[in-house]
CSV table of C-alpha atoms in Angstrom, one decimal:
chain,number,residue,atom,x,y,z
A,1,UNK,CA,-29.0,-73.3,24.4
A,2,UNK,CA,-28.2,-77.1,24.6
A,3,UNK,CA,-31.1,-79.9,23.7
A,4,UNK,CA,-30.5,-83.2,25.8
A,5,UNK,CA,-31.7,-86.5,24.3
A,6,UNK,CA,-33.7,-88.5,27.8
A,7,UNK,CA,-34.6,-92.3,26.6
A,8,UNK,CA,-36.6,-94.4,28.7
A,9,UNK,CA,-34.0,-97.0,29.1
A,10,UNK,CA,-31.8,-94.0,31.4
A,11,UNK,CA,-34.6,-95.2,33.8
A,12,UNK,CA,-35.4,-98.5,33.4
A,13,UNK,CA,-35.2,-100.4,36.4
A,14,UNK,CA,-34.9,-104.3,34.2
A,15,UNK,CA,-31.7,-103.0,32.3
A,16,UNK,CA,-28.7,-103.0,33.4
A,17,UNK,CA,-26.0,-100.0,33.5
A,18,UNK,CA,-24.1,-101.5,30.1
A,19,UNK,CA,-27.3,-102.4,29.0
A,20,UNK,CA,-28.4,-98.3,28.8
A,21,UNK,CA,-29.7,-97.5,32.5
A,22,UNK,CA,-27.6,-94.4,33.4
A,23,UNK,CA,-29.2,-93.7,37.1
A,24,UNK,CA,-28.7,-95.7,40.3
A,25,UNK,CA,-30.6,-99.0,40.7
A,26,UNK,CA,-32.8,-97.3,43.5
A,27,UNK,CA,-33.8,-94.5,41.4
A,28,UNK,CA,-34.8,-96.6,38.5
A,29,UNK,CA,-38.3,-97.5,38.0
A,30,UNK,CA,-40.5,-100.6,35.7
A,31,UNK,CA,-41.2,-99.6,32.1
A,32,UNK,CA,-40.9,-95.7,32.1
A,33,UNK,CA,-43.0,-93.7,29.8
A,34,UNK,CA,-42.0,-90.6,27.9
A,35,UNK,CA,-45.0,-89.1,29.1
A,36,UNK,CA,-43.8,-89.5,32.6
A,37,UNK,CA,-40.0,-88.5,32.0
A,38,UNK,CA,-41.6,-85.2,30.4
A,39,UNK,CA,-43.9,-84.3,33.3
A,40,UNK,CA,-41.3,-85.0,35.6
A,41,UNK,CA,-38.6,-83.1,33.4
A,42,UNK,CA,-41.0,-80.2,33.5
A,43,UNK,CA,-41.2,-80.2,37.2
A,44,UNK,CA,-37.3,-79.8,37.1
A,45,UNK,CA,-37.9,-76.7,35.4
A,46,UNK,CA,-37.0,-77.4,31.6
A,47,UNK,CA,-38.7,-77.4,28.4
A,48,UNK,CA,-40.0,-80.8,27.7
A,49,UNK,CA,-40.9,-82.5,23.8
A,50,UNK,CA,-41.5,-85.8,23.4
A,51,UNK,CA,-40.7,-87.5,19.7
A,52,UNK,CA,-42.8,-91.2,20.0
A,53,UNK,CA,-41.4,-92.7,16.9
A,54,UNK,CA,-38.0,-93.3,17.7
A,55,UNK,CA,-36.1,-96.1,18.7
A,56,UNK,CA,-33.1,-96.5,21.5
A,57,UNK,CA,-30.3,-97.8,19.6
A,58,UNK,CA,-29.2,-100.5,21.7
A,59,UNK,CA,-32.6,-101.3,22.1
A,60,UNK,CA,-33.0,-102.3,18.6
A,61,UNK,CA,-36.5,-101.5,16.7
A,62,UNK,CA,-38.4,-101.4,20.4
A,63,UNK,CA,-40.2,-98.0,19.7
A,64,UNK,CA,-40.8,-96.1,23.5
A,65,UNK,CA,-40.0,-92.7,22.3
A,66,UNK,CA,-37.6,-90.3,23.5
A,67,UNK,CA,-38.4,-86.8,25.4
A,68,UNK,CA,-36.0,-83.8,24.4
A,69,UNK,CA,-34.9,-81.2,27.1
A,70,UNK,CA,-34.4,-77.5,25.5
A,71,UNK,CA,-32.1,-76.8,28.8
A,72,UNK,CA,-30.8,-72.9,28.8
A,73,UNK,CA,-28.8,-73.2,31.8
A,74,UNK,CA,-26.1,-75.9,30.6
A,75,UNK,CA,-26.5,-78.1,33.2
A,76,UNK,CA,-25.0,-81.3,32.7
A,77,UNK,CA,-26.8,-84.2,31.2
A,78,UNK,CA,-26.2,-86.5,33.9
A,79,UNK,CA,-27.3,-83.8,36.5
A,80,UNK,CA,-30.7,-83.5,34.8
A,81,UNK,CA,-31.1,-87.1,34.6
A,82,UNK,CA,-30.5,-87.5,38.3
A,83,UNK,CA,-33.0,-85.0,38.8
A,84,UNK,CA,-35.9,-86.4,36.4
A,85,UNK,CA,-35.1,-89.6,38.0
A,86,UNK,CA,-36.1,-88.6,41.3
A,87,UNK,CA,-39.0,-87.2,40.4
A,88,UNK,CA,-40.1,-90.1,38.0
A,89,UNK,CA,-39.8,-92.7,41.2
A,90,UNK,CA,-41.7,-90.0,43.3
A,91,UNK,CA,-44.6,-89.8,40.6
A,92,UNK,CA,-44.8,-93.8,41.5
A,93,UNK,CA,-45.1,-93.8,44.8
């Protein structure tokens, strides 16, 4: 079983895709929260756990938290990223 690493930044719809974002500018939303990332991971299907005390390193000592994915199927890590991201914009709208 493989445990992904999901930061906010993958979603966030300021940064660019050198500056962390790693899902299409139309997918991408304002300020994500871990607690969004993990509903919307656990609508995927996955195991969601969200660590608040960490940091994005190329975000320097900006704390949002991080949500781990416990993902038994070995998806790919860009596939489940897609997938939360298009669940994260449908929880905004």
């Amino acid at each position: 079983m493989v445990e992904n690493v999901i930061w906010p930044a993958y979603f966030d719809a300021e940064l660019s895709r050198s500056g962390g974002r790693r899902v299409p500018a139309d997918l991408a939303v304002a300020e994500p929260t871990v607690e969004e990332i993990a509903k919307a991971v656990q609508q995927v299907g996955y195991d969601a756990r969200i660590e608040r005390d960490v940091a994005y390193p190329r975000e320097g000592y900006k704390e949002r938290g991080r949500v781990l994915v416990k993902n038994p199927t070995d998806d790919s890590k860009n596939d489940i990223v897609q997938a939360v991201a298009a669940y994260v914009n449908a929880l905004r709208e």
